[in-house]
mmCIF file of C-alpha atoms and ligand atoms in Angstrom:
data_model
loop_
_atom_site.group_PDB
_atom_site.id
_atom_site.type_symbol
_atom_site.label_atom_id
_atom_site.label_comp_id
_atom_site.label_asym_id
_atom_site.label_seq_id
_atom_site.Cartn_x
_atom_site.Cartn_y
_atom_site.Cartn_z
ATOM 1 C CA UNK A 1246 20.388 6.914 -6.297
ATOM 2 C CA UNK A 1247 17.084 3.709 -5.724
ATOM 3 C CA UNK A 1248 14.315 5.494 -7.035
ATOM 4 C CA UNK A 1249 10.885 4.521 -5.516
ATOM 5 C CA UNK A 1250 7.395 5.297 -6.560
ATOM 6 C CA UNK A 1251 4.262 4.838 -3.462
ATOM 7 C CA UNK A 1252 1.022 4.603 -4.521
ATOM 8 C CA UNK A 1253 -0.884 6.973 -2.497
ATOM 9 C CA UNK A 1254 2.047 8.421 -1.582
ATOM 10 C CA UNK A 1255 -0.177 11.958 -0.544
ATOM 11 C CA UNK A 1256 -2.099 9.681 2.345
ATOM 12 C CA UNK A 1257 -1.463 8.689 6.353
ATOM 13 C CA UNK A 1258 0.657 5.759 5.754
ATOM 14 C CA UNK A 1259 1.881 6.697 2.287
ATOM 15 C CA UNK A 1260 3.300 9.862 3.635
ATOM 16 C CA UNK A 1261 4.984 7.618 5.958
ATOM 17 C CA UNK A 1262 6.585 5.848 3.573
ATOM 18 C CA UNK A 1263 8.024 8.163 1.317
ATOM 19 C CA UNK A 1264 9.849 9.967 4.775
ATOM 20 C CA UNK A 1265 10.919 6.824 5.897
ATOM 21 C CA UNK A 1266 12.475 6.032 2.453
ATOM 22 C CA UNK A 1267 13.685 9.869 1.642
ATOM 23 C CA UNK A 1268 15.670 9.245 4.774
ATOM 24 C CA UNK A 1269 16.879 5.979 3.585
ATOM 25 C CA UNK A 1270 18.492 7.659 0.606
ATOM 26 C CA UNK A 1271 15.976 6.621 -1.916
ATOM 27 C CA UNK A 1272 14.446 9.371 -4.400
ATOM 28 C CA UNK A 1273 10.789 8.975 -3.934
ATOM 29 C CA UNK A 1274 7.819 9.915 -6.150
ATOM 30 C CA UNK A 1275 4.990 10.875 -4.132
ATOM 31 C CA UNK A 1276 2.018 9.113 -5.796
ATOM 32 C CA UNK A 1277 -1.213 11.046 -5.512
ATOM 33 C CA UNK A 1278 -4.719 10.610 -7.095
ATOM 34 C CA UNK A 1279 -7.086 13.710 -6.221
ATOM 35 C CA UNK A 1280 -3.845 15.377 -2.763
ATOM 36 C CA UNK A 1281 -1.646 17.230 -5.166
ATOM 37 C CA UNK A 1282 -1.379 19.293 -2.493
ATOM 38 C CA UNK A 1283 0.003 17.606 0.038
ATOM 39 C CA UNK A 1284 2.281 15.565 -2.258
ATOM 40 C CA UNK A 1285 3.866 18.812 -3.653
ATOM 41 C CA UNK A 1286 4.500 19.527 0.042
ATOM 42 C CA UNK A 1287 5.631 16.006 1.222
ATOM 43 C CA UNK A 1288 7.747 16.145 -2.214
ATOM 44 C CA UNK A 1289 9.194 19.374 -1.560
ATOM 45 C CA UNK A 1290 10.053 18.099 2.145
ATOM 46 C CA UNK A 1291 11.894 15.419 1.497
ATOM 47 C CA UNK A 1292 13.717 16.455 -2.043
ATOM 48 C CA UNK A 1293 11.179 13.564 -4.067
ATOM 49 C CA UNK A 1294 9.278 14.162 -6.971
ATOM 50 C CA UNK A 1295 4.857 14.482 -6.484
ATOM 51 C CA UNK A 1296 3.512 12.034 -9.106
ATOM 52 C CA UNK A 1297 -0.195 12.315 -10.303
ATOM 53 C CA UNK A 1298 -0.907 8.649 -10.268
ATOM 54 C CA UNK A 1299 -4.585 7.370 -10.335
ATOM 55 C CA UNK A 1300 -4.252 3.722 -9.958
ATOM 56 C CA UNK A 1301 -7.727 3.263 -11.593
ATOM 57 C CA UNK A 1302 -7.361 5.201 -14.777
ATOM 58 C CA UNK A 1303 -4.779 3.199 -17.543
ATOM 59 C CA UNK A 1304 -3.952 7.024 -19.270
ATOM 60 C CA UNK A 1305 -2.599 7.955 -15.418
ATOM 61 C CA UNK A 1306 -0.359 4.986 -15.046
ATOM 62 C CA UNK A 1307 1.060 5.150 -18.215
ATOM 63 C CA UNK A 1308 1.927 8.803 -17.953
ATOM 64 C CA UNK A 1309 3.202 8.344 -14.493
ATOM 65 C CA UNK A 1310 5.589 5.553 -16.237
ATOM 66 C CA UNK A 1311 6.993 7.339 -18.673
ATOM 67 C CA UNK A 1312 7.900 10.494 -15.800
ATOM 68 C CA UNK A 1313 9.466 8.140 -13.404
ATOM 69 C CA UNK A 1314 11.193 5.469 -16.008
ATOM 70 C CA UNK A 1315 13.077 2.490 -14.299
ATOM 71 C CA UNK A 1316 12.110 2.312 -10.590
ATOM 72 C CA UNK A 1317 13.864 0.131 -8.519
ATOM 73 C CA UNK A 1318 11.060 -0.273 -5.763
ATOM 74 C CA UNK A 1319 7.490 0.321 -6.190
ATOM 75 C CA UNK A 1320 4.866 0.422 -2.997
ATOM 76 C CA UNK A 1321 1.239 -0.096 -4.118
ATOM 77 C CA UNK A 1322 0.182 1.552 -1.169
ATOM 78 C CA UNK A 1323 -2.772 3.210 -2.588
ATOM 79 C CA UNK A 1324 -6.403 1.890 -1.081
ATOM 80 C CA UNK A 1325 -9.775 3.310 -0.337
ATOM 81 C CA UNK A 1326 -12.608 1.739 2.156
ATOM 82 C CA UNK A 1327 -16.374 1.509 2.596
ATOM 83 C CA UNK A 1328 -18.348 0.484 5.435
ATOM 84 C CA UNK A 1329 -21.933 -1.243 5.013
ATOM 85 C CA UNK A 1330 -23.381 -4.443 4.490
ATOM 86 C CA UNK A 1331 -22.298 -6.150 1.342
ATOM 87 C CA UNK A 1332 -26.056 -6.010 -0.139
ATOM 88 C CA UNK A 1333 -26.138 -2.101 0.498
ATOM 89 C CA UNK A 1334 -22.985 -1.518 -1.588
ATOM 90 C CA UNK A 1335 -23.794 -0.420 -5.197
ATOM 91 C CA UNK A 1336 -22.089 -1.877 -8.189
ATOM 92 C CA UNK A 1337 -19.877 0.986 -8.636
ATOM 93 C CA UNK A 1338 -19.020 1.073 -5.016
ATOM 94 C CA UNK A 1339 -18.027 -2.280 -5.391
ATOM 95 C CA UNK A 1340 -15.921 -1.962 -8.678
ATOM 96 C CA UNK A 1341 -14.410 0.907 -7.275
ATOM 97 C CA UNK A 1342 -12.516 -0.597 -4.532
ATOM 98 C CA UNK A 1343 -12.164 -3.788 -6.400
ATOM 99 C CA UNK A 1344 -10.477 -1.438 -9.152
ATOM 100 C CA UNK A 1345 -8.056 0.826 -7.032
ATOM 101 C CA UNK A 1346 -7.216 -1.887 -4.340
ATOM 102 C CA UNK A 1347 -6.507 -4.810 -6.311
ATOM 103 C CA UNK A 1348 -6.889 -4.025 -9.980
ATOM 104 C CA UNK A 1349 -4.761 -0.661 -9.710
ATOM 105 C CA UNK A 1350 -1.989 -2.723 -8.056
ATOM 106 C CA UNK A 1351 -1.641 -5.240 -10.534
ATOM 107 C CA UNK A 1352 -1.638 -3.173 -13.444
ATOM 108 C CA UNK A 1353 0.844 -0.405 -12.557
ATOM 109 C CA UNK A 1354 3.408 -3.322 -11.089
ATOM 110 C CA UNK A 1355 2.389 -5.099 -15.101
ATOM 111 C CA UNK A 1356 3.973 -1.639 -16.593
ATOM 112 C CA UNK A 1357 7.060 -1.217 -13.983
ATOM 113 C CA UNK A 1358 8.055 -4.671 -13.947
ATOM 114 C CA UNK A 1359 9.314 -4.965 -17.366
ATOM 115 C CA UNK A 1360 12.124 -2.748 -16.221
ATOM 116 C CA UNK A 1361 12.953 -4.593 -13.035
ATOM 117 C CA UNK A 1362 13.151 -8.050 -14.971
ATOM 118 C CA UNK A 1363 15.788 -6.361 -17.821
ATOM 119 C CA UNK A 1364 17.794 -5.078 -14.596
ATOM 120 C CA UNK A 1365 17.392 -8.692 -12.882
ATOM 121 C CA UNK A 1366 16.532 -6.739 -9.290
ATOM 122 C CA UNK A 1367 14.134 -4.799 -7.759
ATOM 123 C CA UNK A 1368 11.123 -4.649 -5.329
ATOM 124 C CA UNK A 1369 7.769 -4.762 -5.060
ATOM 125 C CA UNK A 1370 6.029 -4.357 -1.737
ATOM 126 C CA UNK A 1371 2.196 -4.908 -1.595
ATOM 127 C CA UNK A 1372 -0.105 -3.290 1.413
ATOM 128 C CA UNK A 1373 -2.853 -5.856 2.001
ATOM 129 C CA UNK A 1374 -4.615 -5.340 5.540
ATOM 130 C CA UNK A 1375 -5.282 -7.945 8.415
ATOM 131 C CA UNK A 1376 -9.121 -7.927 6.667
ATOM 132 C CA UNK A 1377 -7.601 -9.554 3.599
ATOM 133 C CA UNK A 1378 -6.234 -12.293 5.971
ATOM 134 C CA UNK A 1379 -9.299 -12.990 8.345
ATOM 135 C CA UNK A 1380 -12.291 -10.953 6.627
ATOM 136 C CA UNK A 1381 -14.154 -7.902 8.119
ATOM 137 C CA UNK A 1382 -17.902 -8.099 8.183
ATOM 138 C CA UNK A 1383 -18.779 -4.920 6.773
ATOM 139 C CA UNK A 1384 -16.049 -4.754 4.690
ATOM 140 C CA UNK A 1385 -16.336 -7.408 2.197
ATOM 141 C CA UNK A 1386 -15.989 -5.810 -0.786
ATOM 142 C CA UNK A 1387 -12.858 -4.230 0.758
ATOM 143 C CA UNK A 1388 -11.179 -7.709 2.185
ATOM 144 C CA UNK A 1389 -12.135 -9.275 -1.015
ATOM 145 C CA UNK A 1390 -9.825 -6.830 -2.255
ATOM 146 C CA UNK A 1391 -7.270 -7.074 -0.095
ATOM 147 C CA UNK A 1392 -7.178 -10.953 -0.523
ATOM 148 C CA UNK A 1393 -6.422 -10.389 -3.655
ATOM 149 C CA UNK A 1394 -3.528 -8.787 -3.140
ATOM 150 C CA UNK A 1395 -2.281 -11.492 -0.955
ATOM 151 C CA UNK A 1396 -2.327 -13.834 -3.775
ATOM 152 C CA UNK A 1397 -1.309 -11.276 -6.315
ATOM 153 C CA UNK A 1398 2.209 -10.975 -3.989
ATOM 154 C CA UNK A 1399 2.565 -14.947 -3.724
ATOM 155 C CA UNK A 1400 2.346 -16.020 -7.136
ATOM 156 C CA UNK A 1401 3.997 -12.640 -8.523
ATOM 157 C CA UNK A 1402 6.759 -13.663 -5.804
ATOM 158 C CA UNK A 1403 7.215 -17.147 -7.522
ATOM 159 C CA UNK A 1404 6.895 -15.656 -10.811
ATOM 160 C CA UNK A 1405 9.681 -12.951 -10.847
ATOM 161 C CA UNK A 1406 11.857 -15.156 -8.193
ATOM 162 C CA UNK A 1407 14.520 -16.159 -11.188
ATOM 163 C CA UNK A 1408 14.769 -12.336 -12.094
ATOM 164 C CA UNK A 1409 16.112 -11.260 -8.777
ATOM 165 C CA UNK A 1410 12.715 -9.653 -8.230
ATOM 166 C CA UNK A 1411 11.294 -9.635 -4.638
ATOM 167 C CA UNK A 1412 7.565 -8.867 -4.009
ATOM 168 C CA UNK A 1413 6.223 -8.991 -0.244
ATOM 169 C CA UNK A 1414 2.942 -7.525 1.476
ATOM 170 C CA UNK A 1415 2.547 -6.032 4.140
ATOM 171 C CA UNK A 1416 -0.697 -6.478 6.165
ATOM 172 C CA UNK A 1417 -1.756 -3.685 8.583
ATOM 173 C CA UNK A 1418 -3.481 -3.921 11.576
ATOM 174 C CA UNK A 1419 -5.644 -0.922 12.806
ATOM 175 C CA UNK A 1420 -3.613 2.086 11.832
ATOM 176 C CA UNK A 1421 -4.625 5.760 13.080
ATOM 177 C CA UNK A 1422 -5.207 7.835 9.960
ATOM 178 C CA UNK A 1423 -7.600 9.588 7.794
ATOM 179 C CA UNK A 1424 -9.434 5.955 6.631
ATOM 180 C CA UNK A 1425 -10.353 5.325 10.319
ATOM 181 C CA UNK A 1426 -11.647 8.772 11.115
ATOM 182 C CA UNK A 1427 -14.955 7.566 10.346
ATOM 183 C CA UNK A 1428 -15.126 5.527 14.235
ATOM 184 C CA UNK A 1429 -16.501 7.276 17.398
ATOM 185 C CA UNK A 1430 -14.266 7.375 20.263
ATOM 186 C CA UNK A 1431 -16.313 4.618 21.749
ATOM 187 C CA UNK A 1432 -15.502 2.556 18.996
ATOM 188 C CA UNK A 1433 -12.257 2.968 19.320
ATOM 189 C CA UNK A 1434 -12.086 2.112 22.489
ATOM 190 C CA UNK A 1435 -13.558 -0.966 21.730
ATOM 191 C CA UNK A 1436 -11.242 -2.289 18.530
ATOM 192 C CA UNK A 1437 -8.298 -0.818 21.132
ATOM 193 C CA UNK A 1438 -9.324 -3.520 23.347
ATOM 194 C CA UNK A 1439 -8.904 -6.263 20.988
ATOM 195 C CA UNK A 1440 -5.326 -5.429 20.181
ATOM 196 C CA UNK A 1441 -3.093 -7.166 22.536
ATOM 197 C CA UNK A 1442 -0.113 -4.664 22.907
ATOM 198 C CA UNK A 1443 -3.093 -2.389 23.480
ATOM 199 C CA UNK A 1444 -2.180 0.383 21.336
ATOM 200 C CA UNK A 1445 -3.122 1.346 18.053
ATOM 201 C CA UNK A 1446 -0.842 1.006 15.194
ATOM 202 C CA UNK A 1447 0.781 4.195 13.848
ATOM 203 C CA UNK A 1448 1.890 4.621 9.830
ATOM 204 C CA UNK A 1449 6.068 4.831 10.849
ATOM 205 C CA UNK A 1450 5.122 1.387 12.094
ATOM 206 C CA UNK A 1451 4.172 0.281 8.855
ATOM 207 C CA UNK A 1452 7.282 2.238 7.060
ATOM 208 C CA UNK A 1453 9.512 0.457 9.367
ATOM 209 C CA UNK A 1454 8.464 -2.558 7.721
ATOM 210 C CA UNK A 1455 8.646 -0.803 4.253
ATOM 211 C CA UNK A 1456 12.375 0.131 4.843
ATOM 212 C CA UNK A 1457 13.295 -3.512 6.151
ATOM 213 C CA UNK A 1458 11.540 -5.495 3.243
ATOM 214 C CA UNK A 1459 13.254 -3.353 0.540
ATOM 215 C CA UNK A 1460 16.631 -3.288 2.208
ATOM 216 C CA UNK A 1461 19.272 -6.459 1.922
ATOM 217 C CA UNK A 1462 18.897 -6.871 5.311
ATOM 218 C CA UNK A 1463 15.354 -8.879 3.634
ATOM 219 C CA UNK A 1464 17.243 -10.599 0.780
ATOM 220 C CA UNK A 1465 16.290 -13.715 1.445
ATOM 221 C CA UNK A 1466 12.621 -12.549 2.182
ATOM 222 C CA UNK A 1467 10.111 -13.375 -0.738
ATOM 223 C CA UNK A 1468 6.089 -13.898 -1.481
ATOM 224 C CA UNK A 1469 5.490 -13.186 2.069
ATOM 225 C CA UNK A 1470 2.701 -11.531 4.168
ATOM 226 C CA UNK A 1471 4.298 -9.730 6.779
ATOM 227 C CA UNK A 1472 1.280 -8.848 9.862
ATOM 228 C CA UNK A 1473 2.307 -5.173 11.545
ATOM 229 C CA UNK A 1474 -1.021 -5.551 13.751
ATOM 230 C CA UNK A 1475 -0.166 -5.336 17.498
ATOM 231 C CA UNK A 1476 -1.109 -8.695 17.673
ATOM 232 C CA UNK A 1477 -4.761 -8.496 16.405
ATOM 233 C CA UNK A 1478 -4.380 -11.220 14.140
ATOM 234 C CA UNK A 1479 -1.612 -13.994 14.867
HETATM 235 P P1 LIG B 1692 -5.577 7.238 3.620
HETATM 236 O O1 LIG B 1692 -4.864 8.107 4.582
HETATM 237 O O2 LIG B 1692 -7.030 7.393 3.411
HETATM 238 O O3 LIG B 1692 -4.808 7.338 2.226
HETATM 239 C C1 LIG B 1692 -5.297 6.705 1.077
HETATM 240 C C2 LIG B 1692 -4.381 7.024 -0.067
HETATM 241 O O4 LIG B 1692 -4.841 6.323 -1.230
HETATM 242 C C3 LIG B 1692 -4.370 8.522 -0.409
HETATM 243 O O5 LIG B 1692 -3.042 8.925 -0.636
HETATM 244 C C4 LIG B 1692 -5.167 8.591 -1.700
HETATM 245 O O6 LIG B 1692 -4.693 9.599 -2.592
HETATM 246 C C5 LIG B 1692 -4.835 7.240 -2.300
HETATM 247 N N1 LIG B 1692 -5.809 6.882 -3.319
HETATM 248 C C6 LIG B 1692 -7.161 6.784 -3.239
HETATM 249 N N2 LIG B 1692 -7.678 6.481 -4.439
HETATM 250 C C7 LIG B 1692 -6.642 6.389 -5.305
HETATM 251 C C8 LIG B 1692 -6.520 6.108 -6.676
HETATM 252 N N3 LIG B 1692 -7.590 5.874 -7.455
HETATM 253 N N4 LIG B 1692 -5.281 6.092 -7.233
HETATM 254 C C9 LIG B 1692 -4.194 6.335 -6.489
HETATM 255 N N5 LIG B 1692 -4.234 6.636 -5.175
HETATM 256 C C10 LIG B 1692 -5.452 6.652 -4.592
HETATM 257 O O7 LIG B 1692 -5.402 5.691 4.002
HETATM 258 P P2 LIG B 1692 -4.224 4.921 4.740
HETATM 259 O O8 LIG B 1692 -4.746 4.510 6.069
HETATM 260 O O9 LIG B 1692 -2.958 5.663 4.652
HETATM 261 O O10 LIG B 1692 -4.162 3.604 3.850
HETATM 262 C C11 LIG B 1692 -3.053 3.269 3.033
HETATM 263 C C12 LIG B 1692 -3.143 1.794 2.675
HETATM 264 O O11 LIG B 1692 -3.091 1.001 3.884
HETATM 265 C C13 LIG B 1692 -4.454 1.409 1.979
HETATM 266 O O12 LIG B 1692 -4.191 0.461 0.967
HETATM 267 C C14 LIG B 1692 -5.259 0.775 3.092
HETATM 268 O O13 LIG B 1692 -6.201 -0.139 2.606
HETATM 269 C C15 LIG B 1692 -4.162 0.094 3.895
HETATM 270 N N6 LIG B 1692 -4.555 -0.203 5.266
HETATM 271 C C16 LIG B 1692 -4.847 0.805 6.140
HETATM 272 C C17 LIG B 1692 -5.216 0.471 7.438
HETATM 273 C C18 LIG B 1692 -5.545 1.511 8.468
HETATM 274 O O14 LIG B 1692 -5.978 1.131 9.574
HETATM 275 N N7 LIG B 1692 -5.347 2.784 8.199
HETATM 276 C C19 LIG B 1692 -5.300 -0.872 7.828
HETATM 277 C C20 LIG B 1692 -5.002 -1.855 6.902
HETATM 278 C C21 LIG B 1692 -4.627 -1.516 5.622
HETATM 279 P P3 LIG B 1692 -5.388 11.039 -2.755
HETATM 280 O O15 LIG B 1692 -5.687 11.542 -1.370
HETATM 281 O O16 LIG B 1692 -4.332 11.820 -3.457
HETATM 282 O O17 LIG B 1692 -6.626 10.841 -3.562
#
């Protein structure tokens, strides 16, 4: 059986993911930093494994390692947000997202990779966010982040190419969960204006996309930055 660890796995889209792949006949572990909660539940659900995995702390990542062993797809999913004007953000704000966004993602592929290159196949699928592609004002600190991980996916791509390693991104448009709870209804009204199939995005939307990039259907598919965004950003 593929075995498959998401990052954040205990979150709106990351829940998504792990279903989406449970059903796809991969065993998932259910990455969760402070939800062991709901990953023991979303685990238990869908016959996975819930994996205490703080992308910011080395100790977590390598314990989280040694549990899962070879994967043969891993979903750095994990991501947190802040909204205010760059000059408001502290330091530690900053680092923060810097550190679980971008950071986080790099160094927990750095441990599973090894792995993947002995086996000559796997996958790596990296959640950016349209903000990484155009920048959000408000958000720089965040789409500084997710920039990053755009490049991270393109040179990694190139990189692990020769191993028969894949690594894509995925880059989200407005997606109803927890992260946007934050925005009045009159807010949303307004962003839902501004996407042209004039609905917001939902996280199966973005699992859909998980499922394809990982499967062979996507074989030929490498180092790129795939936009599930209703349009918003073409
Ligand atoms: P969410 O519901 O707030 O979930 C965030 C997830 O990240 C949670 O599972 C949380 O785990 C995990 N997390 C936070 N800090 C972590 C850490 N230090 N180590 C490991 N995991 C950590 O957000 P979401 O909307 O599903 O977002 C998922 C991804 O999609 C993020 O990378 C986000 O930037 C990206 N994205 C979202 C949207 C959107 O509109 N929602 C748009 C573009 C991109 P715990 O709860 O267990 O702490």
């Amino acid at each position: 059986m593929k075995k498959a660890v998401v990052t954040g796995g205990s979150g709106g889209i990351g829940s998504a993911i792990c279903r989406a792949l449970a059903e796809n006949g991969y065993y998932v572990y259910v990455g969760y930093a402070s939800s062991a909660e709901k990953a023991e539940l979303l685990a238990a659900e869908i016959g996975g494994e819930p994996l205490k995995l703080d992308v910011s702390c080395a100790e977590s990542i390598k314990a989280a390692c040694e549990k899962t062993g070879a994967v043969n797809l891993l979903v750095n999913n994990a991501g947190i947000s802040e909204i205010d004007l760059f000059t408001a953000i502290s330091e530690e704000k900053s680092s923060r997202i810097i550190n679980v966004n971008l950071v986080g993602a790099m160094e927990l592929t750095r441990k599973l990779l090894p792995s993947m290159i002995r086996e000559k196949s796997g996958c790596i699928i990296n959640i950016s966010s349209m903000w990484g592609e155009v920048g959000a004002s408000c958000e720089v600190d965040y789409s500084a982040s997710k920039a990053g991980i755009i490049g991270f996916t393109k040179a990694l791509a190139k990189e692990v190419a020769p191993s028969g390693i894949r690594v894509n991104c995925i880059s989200p448009g407005f997606i109803m969960t927890e992260m946007n709870s934050r925005f009045s209804a009159e807010d949303l009204e307004l962003i839902r204006e501004e996407i042209p199939l004039g609905i917001f995005g939902e996280p199966r939307h973005i699992a859909d996309a998980v499922v394809f990039l990982a499967s062979e259907k996507a074989e030929y598919i490498t180092g790129q930055i795939i936009g599930v965004n209703g349009g918003m950003v073409v």
